[in-house]
mmCIF file of C-alpha atoms in Angstrom:
data_model
loop_
_atom_site.group_PDB
_atom_site.id
_atom_site.type_symbol
_atom_site.label_atom_id
_atom_site.label_comp_id
_atom_site.label_asym_id
_atom_site.label_seq_id
_atom_site.Cartn_x
_atom_site.Cartn_y
_atom_site.Cartn_z
ATOM 1 C CA MET A 1375 0.000 0.000 0.000
ATOM 2 C CA GLY A 1376 3.016 2.259 0.278
ATOM 3 C CA LYS A 1377 2.811 3.053 -3.441
ATOM 4 C CA HIS A 1378 -0.283 5.191 -2.803
ATOM 5 C CA ASN A 1379 -0.151 8.651 -1.319
ATOM 6 C CA LEU A 1380 -2.174 9.378 1.807
ATOM 7 C CA THR A 1381 -5.244 11.405 0.882
ATOM 8 C CA VAL A 1382 -8.461 12.549 2.499
ATOM 9 C CA LEU A 1383 -11.205 10.542 0.801
ATOM 10 C CA ASN A 1384 -14.670 12.016 0.297
ATOM 11 C CA GLU A 1385 -16.175 8.982 -1.386
ATOM 12 C CA PHE A 1386 -15.648 5.366 -2.387
ATOM 13 C CA ILE A 1387 -16.432 3.602 -5.653
ATOM 14 C CA LEU A 1388 -18.233 0.253 -5.419
ATOM 15 C CA THR A 1389 -17.526 -2.314 -8.126
ATOM 16 C CA GLY A 1390 -21.149 -3.460 -7.965
ATOM 17 C CA THR A 1391 -22.506 -6.937 -8.644
ATOM 18 C CA THR A 1392 -21.409 -7.205 -12.275
ATOM 19 C CA ASP A 1393 -19.420 -5.277 -14.871
ATOM 20 C CA ARG A 1394 -21.385 -6.733 -17.807
ATOM 21 C CA PRO A 1395 -23.817 -4.110 -19.210
ATOM 22 C CA GLU A 1396 -26.197 -6.705 -20.696
ATOM 23 C CA LEU A 1397 -26.866 -8.102 -17.189
ATOM 24 C CA GLN A 1398 -27.681 -4.757 -15.551
ATOM 25 C CA VAL A 1399 -31.404 -4.662 -16.416
ATOM 26 C CA PRO A 1400 -32.276 -8.326 -15.654
ATOM 27 C CA LEU A 1401 -30.284 -8.250 -12.399
ATOM 28 C CA PHE A 1402 -31.956 -5.004 -11.365
ATOM 29 C CA GLY A 1403 -35.384 -6.576 -11.946
ATOM 30 C CA LEU A 1404 -34.422 -9.764 -10.110
ATOM 31 C CA PHE A 1405 -32.937 -8.004 -7.075
ATOM 32 C CA LEU A 1406 -35.832 -5.546 -6.916
ATOM 33 C CA ILE A 1407 -38.311 -8.443 -6.744
ATOM 34 C CA ILE A 1408 -36.191 -10.236 -4.118
ATOM 35 C CA TYR A 1409 -35.885 -7.099 -1.996
ATOM 36 C CA MET A 1410 -39.608 -6.282 -2.231
ATOM 37 C CA ILE A 1411 -40.542 -9.851 -1.213
ATOM 38 C CA SER A 1412 -38.082 -9.543 1.684
ATOM 39 C CA VAL A 1413 -39.575 -6.239 2.865
ATOM 40 C CA VAL A 1414 -43.181 -7.404 2.556
ATOM 41 C CA GLY A 1415 -42.424 -10.796 4.135
ATOM 42 C CA ASN A 1416 -40.479 -9.475 7.114
ATOM 43 C CA LEU A 1417 -42.854 -6.567 7.732
ATOM 44 C CA GLY A 1418 -45.686 -9.087 7.538
ATOM 45 C CA ILE A 1419 -44.028 -11.300 10.164
ATOM 46 C CA ILE A 1420 -43.381 -8.287 12.428
ATOM 47 C CA ILE A 1421 -46.987 -7.043 12.182
ATOM 48 C CA LEU A 1422 -48.525 -10.516 12.389
ATOM 49 C CA THR A 1423 -46.588 -11.598 15.482
ATOM 50 C CA LYS A 1424 -47.358 -8.264 17.125
ATOM 51 C CA MET A 1425 -51.087 -8.113 16.371
ATOM 52 C CA ASP A 1426 -52.314 -11.728 16.344
ATOM 53 C CA SER A 1427 -53.322 -12.986 19.797
ATOM 54 C CA GLU A 1428 -52.403 -16.591 18.908
ATOM 55 C CA LEU A 1429 -48.793 -15.642 18.173
ATOM 56 C CA GLN A 1430 -47.941 -14.076 21.542
ATOM 57 C CA THR A 1431 -45.592 -16.890 22.584
ATOM 58 C CA PRO A 1432 -41.791 -16.699 23.150
ATOM 59 C CA MET A 1433 -41.120 -18.436 19.827
ATOM 60 C CA TYR A 1434 -42.906 -15.736 17.820
ATOM 61 C CA PHE A 1435 -41.422 -12.972 19.967
ATOM 62 C CA PHE A 1436 -37.953 -14.106 18.841
ATOM 63 C CA LEU A 1437 -39.206 -14.612 15.280
ATOM 64 C CA ARG A 1438 -40.318 -10.976 15.237
ATOM 65 C CA HIS A 1439 -36.827 -9.830 16.205
ATOM 66 C CA LEU A 1440 -35.291 -12.151 13.602
ATOM 67 C CA ALA A 1441 -37.490 -10.416 11.013
ATOM 68 C CA ILE A 1442 -36.355 -7.006 12.331
ATOM 69 C CA THR A 1443 -32.664 -7.893 11.872
ATOM 70 C CA ASP A 1444 -33.346 -9.430 8.437
ATOM 71 C CA LEU A 1445 -35.143 -6.273 7.367
ATOM 72 C CA GLY A 1446 -32.377 -4.151 8.890
ATOM 73 C CA TYR A 1447 -29.329 -5.522 7.127
ATOM 74 C CA SER A 1448 -31.100 -6.107 3.803
ATOM 75 C CA THR A 1449 -32.298 -2.475 3.866
ATOM 76 C CA ALA A 1450 -28.811 -1.250 4.800
ATOM 77 C CA VAL A 1451 -27.537 -2.693 1.503
ATOM 78 C CA GLY A 1452 -30.474 -3.357 -0.845
ATOM 79 C CA PRO A 1453 -31.716 0.154 -1.800
ATOM 80 C CA LYS A 1454 -28.187 1.476 -2.459
ATOM 81 C CA MET A 1455 -27.358 -1.592 -4.536
ATOM 82 C CA LEU A 1456 -30.519 -1.103 -6.626
ATOM 83 C CA VAL A 1457 -29.742 2.605 -7.170
ATOM 84 C CA ASP A 1458 -26.261 1.667 -8.412
ATOM 85 C CA PHE A 1459 -27.832 -0.284 -11.290
ATOM 86 C CA VAL A 1460 -29.347 2.898 -12.754
ATOM 87 C CA VAL A 1461 -26.494 5.387 -12.212
ATOM 88 C CA ASP A 1462 -23.343 5.737 -14.270
ATOM 89 C CA GLU A 1463 -20.829 5.423 -11.424
ATOM 90 C CA ASN A 1464 -21.364 3.440 -8.233
ATOM 91 C CA LYS A 1465 -20.237 6.056 -5.713
ATOM 92 C CA ILE A 1466 -20.889 6.106 -1.972
ATOM 93 C CA SER A 1467 -19.938 9.010 0.264
ATOM 94 C CA TYR A 1468 -17.339 8.584 3.000
ATOM 95 C CA TYR A 1469 -19.842 9.106 5.831
ATOM 96 C CA PHE A 1470 -22.649 7.085 4.278
ATOM 97 C CA CYS A 1471 -20.185 4.215 3.853
ATOM 98 C CA ALA A 1472 -19.424 4.393 7.581
ATOM 99 C CA ILE A 1473 -23.139 4.465 8.457
ATOM 100 C CA GLN A 1474 -23.873 1.533 6.147
ATOM 101 C CA LEU A 1475 -21.037 -0.521 7.642
ATOM 102 C CA ALA A 1476 -22.109 0.197 11.246
ATOM 103 C CA PHE A 1477 -25.792 -0.574 10.629
ATOM 104 C CA PHE A 1478 -25.032 -3.705 8.598
ATOM 105 C CA LEU A 1479 -22.669 -5.086 11.257
ATOM 106 C CA MET A 1480 -25.130 -4.336 14.046
ATOM 107 C CA CYS A 1481 -27.958 -6.232 12.333
ATOM 108 C CA ILE A 1482 -25.891 -9.199 11.134
ATOM 109 C CA ILE A 1483 -24.246 -9.726 14.563
ATOM 110 C CA SER A 1484 -27.656 -9.479 16.246
ATOM 111 C CA GLU A 1485 -28.947 -12.174 13.908
ATOM 112 C CA PHE A 1486 -26.203 -14.567 15.053
ATOM 113 C CA PHE A 1487 -27.361 -14.435 18.648
ATOM 114 C CA ILE A 1488 -31.093 -14.210 17.967
ATOM 115 C CA LEU A 1489 -30.809 -17.466 15.986
ATOM 116 C CA SER A 1490 -28.917 -19.080 18.884
ATOM 117 C CA THR A 1491 -31.523 -17.742 21.336
ATOM 118 C CA MET A 1492 -34.268 -19.274 19.196
ATOM 119 C CA SER A 1493 -32.515 -22.655 19.310
ATOM 120 C CA TYR A 1494 -32.379 -22.430 23.117
ATOM 121 C CA ASP A 1495 -36.074 -21.503 23.088
ATOM 122 C CA ARG A 1496 -36.882 -24.657 21.073
ATOM 123 C CA TYR A 1497 -34.818 -26.749 23.500
ATOM 124 C CA VAL A 1498 -36.756 -25.396 26.508
ATOM 125 C CA ALA A 1499 -40.114 -25.797 24.722
ATOM 126 C CA ILE A 1500 -39.513 -29.484 23.928
ATOM 127 C CA CYS A 1501 -37.378 -30.638 26.852
ATOM 128 C CA HIS A 1502 -39.100 -28.630 29.614
ATOM 129 C CA PRO A 1503 -42.649 -27.982 28.348
ATOM 130 C CA LEU A 1504 -44.195 -27.588 31.817
ATOM 131 C CA LEU A 1505 -41.671 -24.909 32.795
ATOM 132 C CA TYR A 1506 -41.544 -23.251 29.377
ATOM 133 C CA THR A 1507 -43.615 -20.166 30.207
ATOM 134 C CA VAL A 1508 -41.793 -19.754 33.532
ATOM 135 C CA ILE A 1509 -38.288 -20.035 32.047
ATOM 136 C CA MET A 1510 -39.167 -17.916 29.007
ATOM 137 C CA SER A 1511 -40.966 -15.166 30.905
ATOM 138 C CA GLN A 1512 -41.430 -11.755 29.290
ATOM 139 C CA ARG A 1513 -38.513 -10.303 31.265
ATOM 140 C CA VAL A 1514 -36.191 -13.155 30.226
ATOM 141 C CA ARG A 1515 -37.233 -12.755 26.592
ATOM 142 C CA TRP A 1516 -36.389 -9.049 26.586
ATOM 143 C CA VAL A 1517 -33.039 -9.708 28.256
ATOM 144 C CA LEU A 1518 -32.216 -12.377 25.645
ATOM 145 C CA VAL A 1519 -32.775 -9.909 22.785
ATOM 146 C CA ALA A 1520 -31.459 -6.780 24.547
ATOM 147 C CA ILE A 1521 -28.021 -8.323 25.171
ATOM 148 C CA PRO A 1522 -27.417 -9.147 21.460
ATOM 149 C CA TYR A 1523 -28.596 -5.667 20.415
ATOM 150 C CA LEU A 1524 -26.308 -3.929 22.925
ATOM 151 C CA TYR A 1525 -23.335 -6.166 22.134
ATOM 152 C CA SER A 1526 -23.784 -5.833 18.362
ATOM 153 C CA THR A 1527 -24.090 -2.052 18.647
ATOM 154 C CA PHE A 1528 -20.848 -1.916 20.649
ATOM 155 C CA VAL A 1529 -18.933 -4.149 18.202
ATOM 156 C CA SER A 1530 -20.249 -2.382 15.096
ATOM 157 C CA LEU A 1531 -19.327 1.049 16.458
ATOM 158 C CA LEU A 1532 -15.923 -0.186 17.632
ATOM 159 C CA VAL A 1533 -15.017 -1.669 14.237
ATOM 160 C CA THR A 1534 -16.443 1.251 12.244
ATOM 161 C CA ILE A 1535 -14.765 3.955 14.337
ATOM 162 C CA LYS A 1536 -11.426 2.103 14.310
ATOM 163 C CA ILE A 1537 -11.482 1.726 10.511
ATOM 164 C CA PHE A 1538 -12.540 5.290 9.731
ATOM 165 C CA ASN A 1539 -10.074 6.807 12.192
ATOM 166 C CA LEU A 1540 -7.204 5.288 10.184
ATOM 167 C CA SER A 1541 -5.692 6.754 7.002
ATOM 168 C CA PHE A 1542 -6.863 5.565 3.594
ATOM 169 C CA CYS A 1543 -4.679 5.462 0.506
ATOM 170 C CA GLY A 1544 -5.603 7.301 -2.676
ATOM 171 C CA TYR A 1545 -7.098 4.074 -4.075
ATOM 172 C CA ASN A 1546 -10.812 4.157 -3.163
ATOM 173 C CA ILE A 1547 -12.366 1.256 -5.093
ATOM 174 C CA ILE A 1548 -14.225 -1.282 -2.911
ATOM 175 C CA SER A 1549 -14.390 -4.687 -4.580
ATOM 176 C CA LEU A 1550 -17.978 -5.323 -3.473
ATOM 177 C CA PHE A 1551 -21.442 -3.800 -3.860
ATOM 178 C CA TYR A 1552 -21.557 -2.417 -0.286
ATOM 179 C CA CYS A 1553 -19.161 -1.235 2.424
ATOM 180 C CA ASP A 1554 -17.837 -4.219 4.369
ATOM 181 C CA CYS A 1555 -15.015 -4.200 6.894
ATOM 182 C CA LEU A 1556 -12.519 -6.461 5.091
ATOM 183 C CA PRO A 1557 -12.575 -4.624 1.724
ATOM 184 C CA LEU A 1558 -12.221 -1.335 3.605
ATOM 185 C CA VAL A 1559 -9.276 -2.611 5.646
ATOM 186 C CA SER A 1560 -7.518 -3.537 2.397
ATOM 187 C CA LEU A 1561 -7.632 0.162 1.384
ATOM 188 C CA LEU A 1562 -5.911 1.409 4.546
ATOM 189 C CA CYS A 1563 -2.368 2.779 4.482
ATOM 190 C CA SER A 1564 -2.033 2.811 8.274
ATOM 191 C CA ASN A 1565 -0.897 -0.151 10.332
ATOM 192 C CA THR A 1566 -3.871 -2.522 10.157
ATOM 193 C CA HIS A 1567 -2.674 -5.101 12.703
ATOM 194 C CA GLU A 1568 -4.919 -3.821 15.518
ATOM 195 C CA ILE A 1569 -8.127 -3.563 13.473
ATOM 196 C CA GLU A 1570 -7.499 -6.939 11.811
ATOM 197 C CA LEU A 1571 -7.047 -8.476 15.277
ATOM 198 C CA ILE A 1572 -10.277 -6.855 16.518
ATOM 199 C CA ILE A 1573 -12.209 -8.152 13.501
ATOM 200 C CA LEU A 1574 -10.738 -11.636 13.890
ATOM 201 C CA ILE A 1575 -11.506 -11.841 17.625
ATOM 202 C CA THR A 1576 -15.040 -10.444 17.404
ATOM 203 C CA ALA A 1577 -15.916 -12.529 14.326
ATOM 204 C CA SER A 1578 -14.590 -15.676 16.032
ATOM 205 C CA ILE A 1579 -16.570 -14.929 19.202
ATOM 206 C CA ASP A 1580 -19.739 -14.245 17.218
ATOM 207 C CA LEU A 1581 -19.530 -17.322 15.007
ATOM 208 C CA ILE A 1582 -18.175 -19.870 17.484
ATOM 209 C CA SER A 1583 -20.238 -18.878 20.531
ATOM 210 C CA SER A 1584 -23.549 -18.565 18.667
ATOM 211 C CA LEU A 1585 -22.953 -21.751 16.669
ATOM 212 C CA LEU A 1586 -21.968 -23.598 19.850
ATOM 213 C CA ILE A 1587 -25.244 -22.601 21.519
ATOM 214 C CA VAL A 1588 -27.143 -23.819 18.467
ATOM 215 C CA LEU A 1589 -25.286 -27.154 18.312
ATOM 216 C CA VAL A 1590 -25.574 -27.879 22.053
ATOM 217 C CA SER A 1591 -29.267 -26.919 22.107
ATOM 218 C CA TYR A 1592 -30.098 -29.152 19.151
ATOM 219 C CA LEU A 1593 -27.952 -32.013 20.426
ATOM 220 C CA LEU A 1594 -29.848 -32.036 23.732
ATOM 221 C CA LEU A 1595 -33.102 -31.528 21.846
ATOM 222 C CA PHE A 1596 -32.523 -34.478 19.495
ATOM 223 C CA VAL A 1597 -31.566 -36.737 22.408
ATOM 224 C CA ALA A 1598 -34.819 -35.785 24.137
ATOM 225 C CA ILE A 1599 -36.851 -36.367 20.956
ATOM 226 C CA LEU A 1600 -35.355 -39.822 20.398
ATOM 227 C CA ARG A 1601 -36.502 -40.798 23.893
ATOM 228 C CA ILE A 1602 -40.133 -40.126 22.930
ATOM 229 C CA ASN A 1603 -41.846 -43.490 22.467
ATOM 230 C CA SER A 1604 -44.534 -42.619 19.924
ATOM 231 C CA ALA A 1605 -43.700 -41.819 16.300
ATOM 232 C CA GLU A 1606 -46.413 -39.149 16.293
ATOM 233 C CA GLY A 1607 -44.834 -37.452 19.305
ATOM 234 C CA ARG A 1608 -41.395 -37.466 17.683
ATOM 235 C CA HIS A 1609 -42.820 -36.053 14.442
ATOM 236 C CA LYS A 1610 -44.624 -33.279 16.321
ATOM 237 C CA ALA A 1611 -41.456 -32.408 18.250
ATOM 238 C CA PHE A 1612 -39.360 -32.302 15.063
ATOM 239 C CA SER A 1613 -41.960 -30.162 13.295
ATOM 240 C CA THR A 1614 -41.765 -27.467 15.992
ATOM 241 C CA CYS A 1615 -38.091 -26.830 15.235
ATOM 242 C CA GLY A 1616 -38.000 -27.653 11.511
ATOM 243 C CA SER A 1617 -38.372 -24.040 10.296
ATOM 244 C CA HIS A 1618 -35.699 -22.708 12.640
ATOM 245 C CA LEU A 1619 -33.292 -25.533 11.780
ATOM 246 C CA THR A 1620 -33.724 -24.784 8.058
ATOM 247 C CA VAL A 1621 -32.966 -21.085 8.628
ATOM 248 C CA VAL A 1622 -29.896 -21.925 10.755
ATOM 249 C CA VAL A 1623 -28.454 -24.310 8.134
ATOM 250 C CA VAL A 1624 -28.916 -21.761 5.320
ATOM 251 C CA PHE A 1625 -27.500 -18.826 7.324
ATOM 252 C CA TYR A 1626 -24.464 -20.515 8.851
ATOM 253 C CA GLY A 1627 -23.813 -22.572 5.729
ATOM 254 C CA THR A 1628 -23.522 -19.431 3.612
ATOM 255 C CA LEU A 1629 -21.198 -17.684 6.073
ATOM 256 C CA ILE A 1630 -18.979 -20.757 6.452
ATOM 257 C CA PHE A 1631 -18.766 -21.037 2.664
ATOM 258 C CA MET A 1632 -17.642 -17.395 2.468
ATOM 259 C CA TYR A 1633 -15.152 -17.182 5.313
ATOM 260 C CA VAL A 1634 -13.890 -20.696 6.120
ATOM 261 C CA GLN A 1635 -12.827 -21.814 2.648
ATOM 262 C CA PRO A 1636 -9.056 -21.839 1.820
ATOM 263 C CA LYS A 1637 -7.535 -18.652 0.389
ATOM 264 C CA SER A 1638 -6.530 -20.522 -2.776
ATOM 265 C CA SER A 1639 -10.189 -21.163 -3.625
ATOM 266 C CA HIS A 1640 -11.334 -17.594 -2.927
ATOM 267 C CA SER A 1641 -12.608 -15.517 -5.844
ATOM 268 C CA PHE A 1642 -14.203 -12.081 -5.964
ATOM 269 C CA ASP A 1643 -17.096 -13.384 -8.071
ATOM 270 C CA GLY A 1644 -17.731 -16.249 -5.654
ATOM 271 C CA ASP A 1645 -17.670 -13.872 -2.678
ATOM 272 C CA LYS A 1646 -20.097 -11.530 -4.454
ATOM 273 C CA VAL A 1647 -22.543 -14.361 -5.115
ATOM 274 C CA ALA A 1648 -22.333 -15.514 -1.486
ATOM 275 C CA SER A 1649 -22.743 -11.906 -0.277
ATOM 276 C CA ILE A 1650 -25.829 -11.440 -2.442
ATOM 277 C CA PHE A 1651 -27.228 -14.681 -1.037
ATOM 278 C CA TYR A 1652 -26.926 -13.797 2.636
ATOM 279 C CA VAL A 1653 -27.591 -10.042 2.237
ATOM 280 C CA LEU A 1654 -30.696 -10.319 0.009
ATOM 281 C CA VAL A 1655 -31.809 -13.925 -0.474
ATOM 282 C CA ILE A 1656 -31.703 -15.125 3.162
ATOM 283 C CA PRO A 1657 -33.849 -12.209 4.436
ATOM 284 C CA MET A 1658 -36.345 -13.136 1.703
ATOM 285 C CA LEU A 1659 -36.259 -16.871 2.509
ATOM 286 C CA ASN A 1660 -36.692 -16.600 6.286
ATOM 287 C CA PRO A 1661 -40.306 -15.304 6.296
ATOM 288 C CA LEU A 1662 -41.178 -17.711 3.465
ATOM 289 C CA ILE A 1663 -39.761 -20.673 5.416
ATOM 290 C CA TYR A 1664 -41.650 -19.727 8.568
ATOM 291 C CA SER A 1665 -44.904 -18.995 6.738
ATOM 292 C CA LEU A 1666 -44.864 -22.101 4.529
ATOM 293 C CA ARG A 1667 -43.695 -24.591 7.182
ATOM 294 C CA ASN A 1668 -45.587 -23.207 10.189
ATOM 295 C CA LYS A 1669 -49.305 -23.919 10.580
ATOM 296 C CA ASP A 1670 -49.771 -21.224 13.239
ATOM 297 C CA VAL A 1671 -48.384 -18.521 10.953
ATOM 298 C CA LYS A 1672 -50.491 -19.739 8.008
ATOM 299 C CA TYR A 1673 -53.598 -19.778 10.197
ATOM 300 C CA ALA A 1674 -52.832 -16.271 11.454
ATOM 301 C CA LEU A 1675 -52.385 -15.078 7.840
ATOM 302 C CA CYS A 1676 -55.739 -16.549 6.857
ATOM 303 C CA ASN A 1677 -57.410 -15.090 9.943
ATOM 304 C CA THR A 1678 -55.910 -11.662 9.212
ATOM 305 C CA TRP A 1679 -57.079 -11.909 5.598
ATOM 306 C CA LYS A 1680 -60.583 -12.688 6.831
ATOM 307 C CA ILE A 1681 -60.637 -9.668 9.160
ATOM 308 C CA TYR A 1682 -59.151 -7.430 6.452
ATOM 309 C CA ALA A 1683 -61.668 -8.652 3.846
ATOM 310 C CA ILE A 1684 -64.634 -8.011 6.127
ATOM 311 C CA SER A 1685 -63.395 -4.568 7.233
ATOM 312 C CA PHE A 1686 -62.423 -3.409 3.751
ATOM 313 C CA LEU A 1687 -65.462 -4.678 1.906
ATOM 314 C CA GLN A 1688 -67.870 -2.995 4.301
ATOM 315 C CA PHE A 1689 -66.955 0.303 2.606
ATOM 316 C CA ASP A 1690 -68.313 -0.906 -0.750
ATOM 317 C CA THR A 1691 -72.033 -0.180 -0.680
ATOM 318 C CA SER A 1692 -72.816 -1.119 -4.278
ATOM 319 C CA TYR A 1693 -71.369 -4.607 -4.439
ATOM 320 C CA GLY A 1694 -70.771 -5.177 -0.744
ATOM 321 C CA SER A 1695 -72.845 -8.347 -0.336
ATOM 322 C CA TYR A 1696 -71.205 -10.139 -3.276
ATOM 323 C CA LYS A 1697 -67.650 -9.128 -2.365
ATOM 324 C CA LEU A 1698 -68.173 -9.876 1.317
ATOM 325 C CA SER A 1699 -69.326 -13.391 0.568
ATOM 326 C CA HIS A 1700 -66.416 -13.814 -1.856
ATOM 327 C CA GLY A 1701 -63.905 -12.637 0.794
ATOM 328 C CA LEU A 1702 -65.380 -15.006 3.379
ATOM 329 C CA GLN A 1703 -65.287 -17.838 0.838
ATOM 330 C CA VAL A 1704 -61.553 -17.262 0.197
ATOM 331 C CA SER A 1705 -60.917 -17.216 3.962
ATOM 332 C CA SER A 1706 -62.944 -20.399 4.474
ATOM 333 C CA VAL A 1707 -60.999 -22.208 1.735
ATOM 334 C CA CYS A 1708 -57.722 -21.008 3.258
ATOM 335 C CA LEU A 1709 -58.660 -22.165 6.751
ATOM 336 C CA HIS A 1710 -60.030 -25.474 5.434
ATOM 337 C CA LYS A 1711 -56.654 -26.306 3.815
ATOM 338 C CA LEU A 1712 -54.921 -25.897 7.177
ATOM 339 C CA GLN A 1713 -57.154 -28.398 8.914
#
């Protein structure tokens, strides 16, 4: 890095998702659809788990906060990435880059520990059903989400402030479509040993500790399930954690693919694809997985549709009776399929 002169940077240039002009329009359309599904799905989960009386359990409390973090880090990156498809040069200001990095890190670190908290919640629900509501009281639930939020805020601010307090070289091109800590560190002309050590330690703590909680919780959970005598009981127990297990495998699998593979097999294109997957695709998949695999969520959706149809169609005085019966018919079909 010594070949570059120290300069005061006002902006960075993002390389974007592709440098092929013929792919700009189709990729813009694809990512716009993915992001819109993600926003609608996660907002739907947040509203549904807040408003529906049947979803006021610890499991859906944690699901709501998972949706908040999904919406947070996808929104930190998604809109800017979409704008870059329609502008000539993918520029991001110095301060907006810092804000994007801090907000992205805060949400992604929170997701680590909310997923591990949800695995512990499933363990308590299956292994200690009689004490479930006592162990997972409202106070305990808030503590279990407050700690990840506070810790992630501290780490994100620490990393962001450390990086942006160091000197950048004249070279300001970030080889990604958003501001991430490792590409930014590669642009520094200052001694990067301290910040690299901080990133390594915090990333190791986040990944290993949260993954360890998940593995231990599911190990104890599977042992308990195998002790259930009836096949129906085992199937019911597995079904209660199937959605969460799917989300965990997809999330951790993507991150392990990105960061644990040997340096010799690393490629910028491969890292971009993996980044797109966990920044945009995973936040879209999570609400779909929970809505398609979870009968309670599907029932709540149908019930909400029924209430919405009745309330909305009452305003139509001309064709109210026809539309009301049609709305109730759709709701009845929806509820019948869940039975």
